[in-house]
Short mmCIF file of C-alpha atoms and ligand atoms in Angstrom, two decimals:
data_model
loop_
_atom_site.label_atom_id
_atom_site.label_comp_id
_atom_site.label_asym_id
_atom_site.label_seq_id
_atom_site.Cartn_x
_atom_site.Cartn_y
_atom_site.Cartn_z
CA UNK A 1 -156.51 -95.83 0.55
CA UNK A 2 -154.63 -94.07 -2.24
CA UNK A 3 -155.46 -94.22 -5.97
CA UNK A 4 -153.74 -96.99 -7.88
CA UNK A 5 -153.41 -98.85 -11.16
CA UNK A 6 -152.86 -102.58 -10.82
CA UNK A 7 -151.80 -104.51 -13.88
CA UNK A 8 -149.90 -107.73 -13.39
CA UNK A 9 -149.95 -109.48 -16.76
CA UNK A 10 -147.89 -112.56 -15.88
CA UNK A 11 -149.78 -115.73 -16.77
CA UNK A 12 -149.52 -118.39 -14.03
CA UNK A 13 -149.51 -122.02 -15.11
CA UNK A 14 -149.77 -123.84 -11.79
CA UNK A 15 -149.53 -127.47 -10.73
CA UNK A 16 -147.99 -130.87 -11.33
CA UNK A 17 -146.29 -131.52 -14.70
CA UNK A 18 -147.03 -127.99 -15.92
CA UNK A 19 -143.44 -127.54 -17.14
CA UNK A 20 -144.43 -129.76 -20.09
CA UNK A 21 -146.44 -126.83 -21.47
CA UNK A 22 -143.37 -124.65 -21.84
CA UNK A 23 -143.06 -124.85 -25.64
CA UNK A 24 -146.76 -124.14 -26.04
CA UNK A 25 -146.43 -121.00 -23.90
CA UNK A 26 -143.43 -119.72 -25.86
CA UNK A 27 -145.09 -120.44 -29.22
CA UNK A 28 -148.18 -118.54 -28.10
CA UNK A 29 -146.02 -115.50 -27.42
CA UNK A 30 -144.34 -115.68 -30.82
CA UNK A 31 -140.96 -116.89 -29.55
CA UNK A 32 -138.93 -118.64 -32.25
CA UNK A 33 -135.37 -118.83 -30.86
CA UNK A 34 -135.00 -119.41 -27.14
CA UNK A 35 -132.18 -118.70 -24.72
CA UNK A 36 -132.58 -121.19 -21.86
CA UNK A 37 -130.91 -119.63 -18.82
CA UNK A 38 -130.29 -121.60 -15.60
CA UNK A 39 -128.26 -121.71 -12.40
CA UNK A 40 -125.22 -123.53 -11.08
CA UNK A 41 -126.32 -127.11 -10.64
CA UNK A 42 -129.80 -127.88 -9.31
CA UNK A 43 -131.73 -127.84 -12.61
CA UNK A 44 -129.15 -130.13 -14.22
CA UNK A 45 -128.94 -132.46 -11.22
CA UNK A 46 -132.72 -132.88 -10.93
CA UNK A 47 -133.12 -133.63 -14.64
CA UNK A 48 -135.43 -130.60 -15.05
CA UNK A 49 -133.20 -128.94 -17.63
CA UNK A 50 -133.10 -132.07 -19.81
CA UNK A 51 -136.88 -132.37 -19.62
CA UNK A 52 -137.33 -128.74 -20.68
CA UNK A 53 -134.88 -129.09 -23.57
CA UNK A 54 -136.65 -132.24 -24.74
CA UNK A 55 -139.98 -130.40 -24.71
CA UNK A 56 -138.51 -127.59 -26.81
CA UNK A 57 -136.95 -130.11 -29.22
CA UNK A 58 -140.21 -132.02 -29.54
CA UNK A 59 -141.97 -128.75 -30.43
CA UNK A 60 -139.26 -127.82 -32.94
CA UNK A 61 -138.25 -124.71 -31.03
CA UNK A 62 -134.56 -123.87 -31.60
CA UNK A 63 -132.71 -123.08 -28.37
CA UNK A 64 -129.33 -122.31 -26.92
CA UNK A 65 -128.33 -122.81 -23.27
CA UNK A 66 -126.50 -120.60 -20.83
CA UNK A 67 -126.05 -121.89 -17.27
CA UNK A 68 -123.98 -120.77 -14.32
CA UNK A 69 -126.14 -118.07 -12.73
CA UNK A 70 -124.96 -117.66 -9.14
CA UNK A 71 -127.23 -116.60 -6.28
CA UNK A 72 -127.01 -112.78 -6.13
CA UNK A 73 -126.50 -112.78 -9.93
CA UNK A 74 -123.57 -110.91 -11.43
CA UNK A 75 -123.25 -108.53 -14.34
CA UNK A 76 -120.48 -110.61 -15.99
CA UNK A 77 -122.89 -113.42 -16.93
CA UNK A 78 -125.46 -110.88 -18.08
CA UNK A 79 -122.88 -109.47 -20.55
CA UNK A 80 -122.14 -113.02 -21.71
CA UNK A 81 -125.85 -113.69 -22.20
CA UNK A 82 -126.32 -110.50 -24.20
CA UNK A 83 -123.40 -111.37 -26.51
CA UNK A 84 -124.70 -114.92 -26.96
CA UNK A 85 -128.25 -113.72 -27.52
CA UNK A 86 -127.10 -111.29 -30.24
CA UNK A 87 -125.03 -113.93 -31.99
CA UNK A 88 -127.89 -116.44 -31.94
CA UNK A 89 -130.72 -114.00 -32.78
CA UNK A 90 -132.60 -114.90 -29.64
CA UNK A 91 -136.16 -113.57 -29.37
CA UNK A 92 -137.29 -115.27 -26.13
CA UNK A 93 -135.57 -115.98 -22.81
CA UNK A 94 -136.66 -118.91 -20.67
CA UNK A 95 -135.45 -118.76 -17.07
CA UNK A 96 -135.26 -122.17 -15.39
CA UNK A 97 -134.52 -121.56 -11.71
CA UNK A 98 -135.13 -119.04 -8.96
CA UNK A 99 -135.02 -115.28 -8.53
CA UNK A 100 -131.36 -115.09 -9.48
CA UNK A 101 -131.86 -116.85 -12.81
CA UNK A 102 -135.01 -114.86 -13.57
CA UNK A 103 -133.30 -111.55 -12.73
CA UNK A 104 -130.30 -112.43 -14.86
CA UNK A 105 -132.72 -113.30 -17.70
CA UNK A 106 -134.53 -109.99 -17.29
CA UNK A 107 -131.23 -108.08 -17.46
CA UNK A 108 -130.17 -110.00 -20.58
CA UNK A 109 -133.56 -109.19 -22.11
CA UNK A 110 -133.03 -105.49 -21.46
CA UNK A 111 -129.49 -105.62 -22.83
CA UNK A 112 -130.57 -107.37 -26.02
CA UNK A 113 -133.09 -104.64 -26.73
CA UNK A 114 -130.58 -101.81 -26.12
CA UNK A 115 -127.51 -100.71 -28.02
CA UNK A 116 -125.62 -99.34 -25.02
CA UNK A 117 -124.38 -100.94 -21.81
CA UNK A 118 -127.28 -102.58 -19.88
CA UNK A 119 -125.77 -101.22 -16.61
CA UNK A 120 -126.84 -97.74 -17.81
CA UNK A 121 -130.29 -98.68 -16.51
CA UNK A 122 -128.95 -99.67 -13.10
CA UNK A 123 -126.80 -96.56 -12.80
CA UNK A 124 -129.83 -94.44 -13.79
CA UNK A 125 -128.12 -93.14 -16.94
CA UNK A 126 -130.91 -94.49 -19.15
CA UNK A 127 -134.50 -95.67 -18.92
CA UNK A 128 -135.36 -98.98 -20.60
CA UNK A 129 -137.87 -98.72 -23.43
CA UNK A 130 -138.04 -102.35 -24.53
CA UNK A 131 -137.03 -105.87 -23.65
CA UNK A 132 -136.89 -109.34 -25.14
CA UNK A 133 -139.75 -111.28 -23.47
CA UNK A 134 -138.96 -113.54 -20.52
CA UNK A 135 -140.86 -116.54 -19.16
CA UNK A 136 -139.91 -118.78 -16.25
CA UNK A 137 -140.05 -122.28 -14.89
CA UNK A 138 -139.71 -121.58 -11.17
CA UNK A 139 -137.76 -123.88 -8.84
CA UNK A 140 -137.86 -121.96 -5.53
CA UNK A 141 -140.62 -120.08 -3.72
CA UNK A 142 -138.89 -116.89 -2.69
CA UNK A 143 -138.07 -113.68 -4.56
CA UNK A 144 -141.28 -113.34 -6.53
CA UNK A 145 -139.34 -112.27 -9.61
CA UNK A 146 -141.56 -114.65 -11.59
CA UNK A 147 -144.23 -111.95 -11.64
CA UNK A 148 -142.53 -108.84 -10.23
CA UNK A 149 -141.45 -105.73 -12.09
CA UNK A 150 -137.94 -105.94 -10.59
CA UNK A 151 -134.53 -107.30 -11.54
CA UNK A 152 -131.66 -107.26 -9.04
CA UNK A 153 -128.05 -107.54 -10.29
CA UNK A 154 -124.66 -107.19 -8.60
CA UNK A 155 -121.91 -105.30 -10.41
CA UNK A 156 -118.78 -107.32 -9.73
CA UNK A 157 -116.21 -104.54 -9.85
CA UNK A 158 -117.99 -102.47 -7.18
CA UNK A 159 -120.00 -105.28 -5.47
CA UNK A 160 -122.94 -102.88 -5.66
CA UNK A 161 -126.21 -104.79 -5.75
CA UNK A 162 -128.89 -102.78 -7.47
CA UNK A 163 -132.61 -103.27 -8.15
CA UNK A 164 -134.40 -101.98 -11.18
CA UNK A 165 -138.20 -101.57 -11.22
CA UNK A 166 -140.00 -101.20 -14.55
CA UNK A 167 -143.31 -102.65 -15.69
CA UNK A 168 -141.72 -104.12 -18.83
CA UNK A 169 -139.73 -106.40 -16.53
CA UNK A 170 -142.73 -108.51 -15.58
CA UNK A 171 -142.29 -112.00 -17.05
CA UNK A 172 -144.87 -113.08 -19.62
CA UNK A 173 -145.56 -116.39 -17.90
CA UNK A 174 -144.53 -118.33 -14.82
CA UNK A 175 -144.74 -122.09 -14.70
CA UNK A 176 -145.28 -123.00 -11.06
CA UNK A 177 -144.96 -126.69 -10.28
CA UNK A 178 -144.54 -127.09 -6.50
CA UNK A 179 -142.92 -130.50 -7.02
CA UNK A 180 -139.92 -128.74 -8.56
CA UNK A 181 -139.16 -127.28 -5.13
CA UNK A 182 -138.92 -130.70 -3.37
CA UNK A 183 -135.13 -130.76 -3.84
CA UNK A 184 -134.52 -127.46 -2.05
CA UNK A 185 -132.28 -127.68 1.01
CA UNK A 186 -134.03 -126.54 4.23
CA UNK A 187 -131.92 -123.36 4.44
CA UNK A 188 -133.00 -122.23 0.95
CA UNK A 189 -136.62 -123.14 1.66
CA UNK A 190 -136.61 -121.09 4.87
CA UNK A 191 -134.68 -118.24 3.32
CA UNK A 192 -137.23 -118.07 0.51
CA UNK A 193 -140.09 -118.01 3.01
CA UNK A 194 -138.49 -115.13 4.91
CA UNK A 195 -138.24 -113.20 1.64
CA UNK A 196 -141.95 -113.79 0.99
CA UNK A 197 -142.76 -112.45 4.45
CA UNK A 198 -140.46 -109.47 3.95
CA UNK A 199 -142.15 -108.57 0.64
CA UNK A 200 -145.43 -108.45 2.48
CA UNK A 201 -144.10 -106.53 5.49
CA UNK A 202 -142.34 -103.89 3.37
CA UNK A 203 -145.86 -103.06 2.17
CA UNK A 204 -147.76 -103.68 5.40
CA UNK A 205 -145.70 -101.39 7.65
CA UNK A 206 -147.13 -98.16 6.33
CA UNK A 207 -148.80 -95.01 7.58
CA UNK A 208 -151.52 -95.28 4.93
CA UNK A 209 -154.91 -95.75 6.56
CA UNK A 210 -158.13 -97.26 5.19
CA UNK A 211 -156.42 -100.31 3.71
CA UNK A 212 -158.18 -103.01 5.72
CA UNK A 213 -158.64 -105.34 2.76
CA UNK A 214 -154.96 -105.47 1.82
CA UNK A 215 -153.97 -105.45 5.52
CA UNK A 216 -155.96 -108.66 5.93
CA UNK A 217 -154.42 -110.14 2.78
CA UNK A 218 -150.98 -109.34 4.19
CA UNK A 219 -151.71 -110.72 7.66
CA UNK A 220 -153.37 -113.85 6.27
CA UNK A 221 -150.46 -114.54 3.94
CA UNK A 222 -147.81 -114.04 6.63
CA UNK A 223 -149.80 -116.45 8.84
CA UNK A 224 -149.99 -118.92 5.96
CA UNK A 225 -146.24 -118.81 5.36
CA UNK A 226 -145.62 -119.29 9.08
CA UNK A 227 -147.89 -122.34 9.15
CA UNK A 228 -146.71 -123.96 5.89
CA UNK A 229 -142.96 -123.47 6.26
CA UNK A 230 -142.52 -125.72 9.33
CA UNK A 231 -144.57 -128.40 7.53
CA UNK A 232 -142.31 -128.47 4.47
CA UNK A 233 -139.18 -128.31 6.62
CA UNK A 234 -140.46 -131.45 8.36
CA UNK A 235 -141.58 -133.11 5.13
CA UNK A 236 -139.95 -131.66 1.98
CA UNK A 237 -142.43 -133.63 -0.16
CA UNK A 238 -145.52 -132.00 1.34
CA UNK A 239 -147.16 -130.98 -1.95
CA UNK A 240 -149.79 -128.69 -0.49
CA UNK A 241 -147.30 -126.98 1.79
CA UNK A 242 -144.96 -126.36 -1.14
CA UNK A 243 -147.92 -125.25 -3.28
CA UNK A 244 -149.09 -122.69 -0.77
CA UNK A 245 -145.59 -121.26 -0.39
CA UNK A 246 -145.14 -121.12 -4.16
CA UNK A 247 -148.34 -119.23 -4.82
CA UNK A 248 -147.70 -116.93 -1.86
CA UNK A 249 -144.27 -116.11 -3.30
CA UNK A 250 -145.67 -115.32 -6.73
CA UNK A 251 -148.31 -112.95 -5.32
CA UNK A 252 -146.33 -111.38 -2.50
CA UNK A 253 -144.14 -109.39 -4.84
CA UNK A 254 -146.41 -108.65 -7.80
CA UNK A 255 -147.88 -105.84 -5.70
CA UNK A 256 -151.40 -107.13 -5.14
CA UNK A 257 -150.76 -106.65 -1.40
CA UNK A 258 -149.22 -103.22 -1.82
CA UNK A 259 -151.72 -101.32 -3.90
CA UNK A 260 -153.15 -98.08 -2.54
CA UNK A 261 -150.54 -97.59 0.15
CA UNK A 262 -147.12 -96.02 0.67
CA UNK A 263 -144.48 -98.76 0.86
CA UNK A 264 -141.12 -98.72 2.60
CA UNK A 265 -138.33 -101.00 1.19
CA UNK A 266 -135.52 -99.74 3.44
CA UNK A 267 -134.90 -103.25 4.82
CA UNK A 268 -134.48 -104.59 1.29
CA UNK A 269 -132.07 -101.82 0.34
CA UNK A 270 -129.94 -102.48 3.42
CA UNK A 271 -130.07 -106.23 2.85
CA UNK A 272 -129.06 -105.92 -0.78
CA UNK A 273 -125.79 -104.40 0.37
CA UNK A 274 -125.30 -107.25 2.87
CA UNK A 275 -125.86 -109.91 0.22
CA UNK A 276 -123.79 -107.91 -2.28
CA UNK A 277 -120.85 -107.67 0.10
CA UNK A 278 -120.99 -111.05 1.89
CA UNK A 279 -122.82 -113.15 -0.71
CA UNK A 280 -125.39 -114.23 1.86
CA UNK A 281 -128.79 -115.63 0.81
CA UNK A 282 -131.15 -112.69 0.43
CA UNK A 283 -133.84 -114.09 2.77
CA UNK A 284 -131.24 -114.91 5.42
CA UNK A 285 -129.98 -111.33 5.29
CA UNK A 286 -133.54 -110.09 5.68
CA UNK A 287 -134.07 -112.29 8.75
CA UNK A 288 -131.34 -110.23 10.41
CA UNK A 289 -132.01 -106.82 8.90
CA UNK A 290 -135.77 -106.48 8.91
CA UNK A 291 -136.22 -106.87 12.70
CA UNK A 292 -133.23 -104.53 13.22
CA UNK A 293 -135.01 -101.95 11.07
CA UNK A 294 -138.30 -102.52 12.92
CA UNK A 295 -136.70 -101.90 16.30
CA UNK A 296 -135.46 -98.53 15.05
CA UNK A 297 -138.72 -97.33 13.51
CA UNK A 298 -141.63 -98.91 15.43
CA UNK A 299 -142.20 -95.85 17.63
CA UNK A 300 -143.05 -93.82 14.52
CA UNK A 301 -146.40 -95.65 14.33
CA UNK A 302 -147.01 -97.76 17.41
CA UNK A 303 -150.58 -98.60 16.37
CA UNK A 304 -149.36 -100.29 13.19
CA UNK A 305 -146.87 -102.47 15.04
CA UNK A 306 -149.47 -103.26 17.73
CA UNK A 307 -151.89 -104.40 15.01
CA UNK A 308 -149.14 -106.67 13.67
CA UNK A 309 -148.47 -108.13 17.15
CA UNK A 310 -152.15 -108.72 17.86
CA UNK A 311 -153.38 -110.00 14.51
CA UNK A 312 -150.34 -112.01 13.43
CA UNK A 313 -148.92 -113.23 16.72
CA UNK A 314 -152.12 -113.34 18.76
CA UNK A 315 -150.83 -110.96 21.42
CA UNK A 316 -153.46 -109.44 23.73
CA UNK A 317 -154.26 -105.79 23.03
CA UNK A 318 -152.69 -103.63 25.72
CA UNK A 319 -152.49 -100.03 26.87
CA UNK A 320 -148.72 -100.44 26.96
CA UNK A 321 -148.25 -100.04 23.23
CA UNK A 322 -144.48 -99.87 23.34
CA UNK A 323 -144.19 -103.27 25.03
CA UNK A 324 -146.82 -104.79 22.73
CA UNK A 325 -145.14 -103.51 19.55
CA UNK A 326 -141.75 -104.82 20.68
CA UNK A 327 -143.28 -108.18 21.58
CA UNK A 328 -144.49 -108.58 17.98
CA UNK A 329 -141.01 -107.86 16.64
CA UNK A 330 -139.49 -110.34 19.10
CA UNK A 331 -142.03 -112.99 17.99
CA UNK A 332 -140.97 -112.44 14.40
CA UNK A 333 -137.32 -112.98 15.33
CA UNK A 334 -138.25 -116.09 17.32
CA UNK A 335 -140.02 -117.48 14.29
CA UNK A 336 -136.99 -116.83 12.08
CA UNK A 337 -134.78 -118.52 14.67
CA UNK A 338 -137.15 -121.50 14.90
CA UNK A 339 -136.88 -122.20 11.17
CA UNK A 340 -133.08 -122.14 11.19
CA UNK A 341 -132.57 -118.63 9.91
CA UNK A 342 -129.73 -116.43 11.13
CA UNK A 343 -130.76 -113.58 13.42
CA UNK A 344 -127.42 -111.83 13.99
CA UNK A 345 -124.67 -110.11 12.00
CA UNK A 346 -122.17 -112.80 12.98
CA UNK A 347 -124.32 -115.61 11.57
CA UNK A 348 -124.30 -114.06 8.09
CA UNK A 349 -120.60 -113.24 8.18
CA UNK A 350 -121.22 -109.48 8.49
CA UNK A 351 -118.78 -107.33 10.44
CA UNK A 352 -119.38 -104.28 12.59
CA UNK A 353 -116.35 -102.52 11.10
CA UNK A 354 -118.01 -102.66 7.66
CA UNK A 355 -121.01 -100.59 8.79
CA UNK A 356 -119.70 -97.29 7.31
CA UNK A 357 -119.17 -99.06 3.97
CA UNK A 358 -122.63 -100.66 4.13
CA UNK A 359 -124.19 -97.26 4.82
CA UNK A 360 -122.27 -95.66 1.96
CA UNK A 361 -123.34 -98.41 -0.46
CA UNK A 362 -126.97 -98.26 0.67
CA UNK A 363 -127.06 -94.53 -0.05
CA UNK A 364 -125.24 -94.72 -3.40
CA UNK A 365 -127.50 -93.37 -6.13
CA UNK A 366 -130.20 -92.19 -3.70
CA UNK A 367 -131.19 -88.67 -2.73
CA UNK A 368 -129.63 -89.15 0.72
CA UNK A 369 -132.29 -91.31 2.37
CA UNK A 370 -133.91 -94.70 1.84
CA UNK A 371 -137.37 -95.85 2.90
CA UNK A 372 -140.52 -93.85 3.45
CA UNK A 373 -142.10 -95.05 6.73
CA UNK A 374 -139.14 -93.35 8.38
CA UNK A 375 -136.74 -91.96 5.75
CA UNK A 376 -133.34 -93.26 6.83
CA UNK A 377 -130.35 -90.96 6.44
CA UNK A 378 -126.76 -92.05 7.11
CA UNK A 379 -127.14 -91.68 10.88
CA UNK A 380 -130.34 -93.75 11.02
CA UNK A 381 -128.97 -96.39 8.66
CA UNK A 382 -125.94 -96.67 10.92
CA UNK A 383 -128.27 -97.26 13.86
CA UNK A 384 -130.13 -100.02 12.01
CA UNK A 385 -126.91 -101.82 11.05
CA UNK A 386 -125.62 -101.36 14.61
CA UNK A 387 -128.77 -102.94 16.01
CA UNK A 388 -128.13 -105.94 13.75
CA UNK A 389 -124.52 -106.06 14.95
CA UNK A 390 -125.69 -105.84 18.57
CA UNK A 391 -127.75 -109.00 18.04
CA UNK A 392 -124.33 -110.74 18.13
CA UNK A 393 -124.19 -110.17 21.89
CA UNK A 394 -127.52 -111.74 22.84
O1 NZQ B 1 -127.95 -122.31 -8.84
P1 NZQ B 1 -128.66 -123.54 -8.44
O2 NZQ B 1 -127.82 -124.75 -8.50
O3 NZQ B 1 -129.98 -123.71 -9.15
O4 NZQ B 1 -129.00 -123.40 -6.86
C1 NZQ B 1 -129.92 -122.48 -6.33
C2 NZQ B 1 -129.24 -121.43 -5.47
O5 NZQ B 1 -128.07 -121.94 -4.90
C3 NZQ B 1 -130.79 -123.19 -5.33
N1 NZQ B 1 -132.00 -123.76 -5.91
C4 NZQ B 1 -132.98 -123.14 -6.59
N2 NZQ B 1 -133.96 -124.01 -6.87
C5 NZQ B 1 -133.58 -125.20 -6.36
C6 NZQ B 1 -132.33 -125.05 -5.76
N3 NZQ B 1 -131.67 -126.07 -5.16
C7 NZQ B 1 -132.28 -127.28 -5.16
N4 NZQ B 1 -133.50 -127.49 -5.70
C8 NZQ B 1 -134.18 -126.48 -6.30
N5 NZQ B 1 -135.41 -126.71 -6.80
O6 NZQ B 1 -131.20 -122.18 -4.42
C9 NZQ B 1 -130.20 -121.20 -4.33
C10 NZQ B 1 -130.86 -119.83 -4.34
O7 NZQ B 1 -131.42 -119.56 -5.61
P2 NZQ B 1 -131.80 -118.06 -5.98
O8 NZQ B 1 -132.36 -118.05 -7.34
O9 NZQ B 1 -130.65 -117.18 -5.67
O10 NZQ B 1 -132.95 -117.76 -4.89
P3 NZQ B 1 -134.04 -116.67 -4.81
O11 NZQ B 1 -135.23 -117.02 -5.61
O12 NZQ B 1 -134.21 -116.41 -3.37
O13 NZQ B 1 -133.42 -115.37 -5.53
C11 NZQ B 1 -132.59 -114.50 -4.82
C12 NZQ B 1 -132.20 -113.33 -5.69
O14 NZQ B 1 -133.37 -112.59 -6.08
C13 NZQ B 1 -133.22 -111.22 -5.66
C14 NZQ B 1 -132.35 -111.34 -4.45
O15 NZQ B 1 -131.77 -110.12 -4.07
C15 NZQ B 1 -131.33 -112.36 -4.91
O16 NZQ B 1 -130.37 -111.77 -5.74
N6 NZQ B 1 -134.53 -110.61 -5.51
C16 NZQ B 1 -135.23 -110.39 -6.62
C17 NZQ B 1 -136.45 -109.76 -6.60
C18 NZQ B 1 -137.20 -109.48 -7.83
N7 NZQ B 1 -136.58 -109.59 -9.00
O17 NZQ B 1 -138.39 -109.12 -7.80
C19 NZQ B 1 -137.05 -109.30 -5.34
C20 NZQ B 1 -136.40 -109.81 -4.12
O18 NZQ B 1 -136.62 -108.93 -3.06
C21 NZQ B 1 -134.94 -110.07 -4.23
O19 NZQ B 1 -134.18 -108.91 -3.98
ZN1 ZN B 2 -136.81 -109.78 -1.28
#
């Protein structure tokens, strides 16, 4: 196990009706003028937004609203939020929604605390020093942005989707009421669950040894997601199922599972270009891309993939490590298929002829490779995308 510092300061307020505490949380953090940021329709349709605004009104907290965040959030709305925030002297941002709304809020927070163009941070021209604080009322168990140090934004003119990772990006609080996820369509529920699993596996597939404790946390959480997801797909109002997914999402990307080990993240980088280019749900893109990546790298550390197959999918240990490792990857794909996720390029609208563009975008702003388990150069990235395209012919 490698040395590490773990500091995840997001306060979790978990359970039924917890969104009612929102004004109290903001007051406690010194917020006096709140930008309430939300998505396209769900928070309005469910009545959640009205309830939140009433709570702020009742507490005498001035607020201004900005809706319209699209999945795979765009820079144009971030610029709008920064301009609005400046005009209204905003000192706190409340995200009501999922990863896209939270990421858009984080980017607005950075922009409000910076005189230049917020994209400078994404294009690595500048390093953020400060932000306006962000808190969230989460409505989907998925990206983990509610306690992560990341914010992913797509630049519209280039369709480049870029992630930023800085500790100041961790939200100050996350209100986690599983009931708020009852209205999610099955596809979004499943897509979110795949993202949770991918956040764990990006950390789990590692050459670092001596990490049994976090290995077991990873394996146990993947098993939990695989047992709870089918339950909530069958009964969307299964409170405990939703609750377990929600807490798993919040922890799976705040790095508790990743401490002390080298992490990979190549699948995420490839997927970000898929969702940037085709506007596919992030988790759905991962359901295609992560197994494609695995099939191209598993021979680098057969023992690690065999452990995954045995401990997560209950495969029998075998001398034939190659077959065992591949069986684990195939089980993962079968699970994705069983919960209605796409498992081929075609199903997410991706095209083989775009592979050179996808490779170019994935490598933009890197030193020529992505990932660390097996550093992927242009040739290896091409192979991963081609494997995903070959899934079309199964
Ligand atoms: O916009 P509305 O109408 O709210 O609809 C959303 C959206 O269409 C809908 N939805 C959310 N809560 C709902 C609901 N519909 C009904 N009932 C509810 N309770 O679900 C759709 C997806 O929402 P989105 O916020 O996009 O989902 P998610 O949380 O999966 O976020 C995805 C974004 O986060 C990024 C992804 O790349 C993607 O852009 N990620 C952010 C990370 C981070 N900041 O740490 C890490 C991740 O790896 C990921 O890259
Ligand atoms: Zn993700």
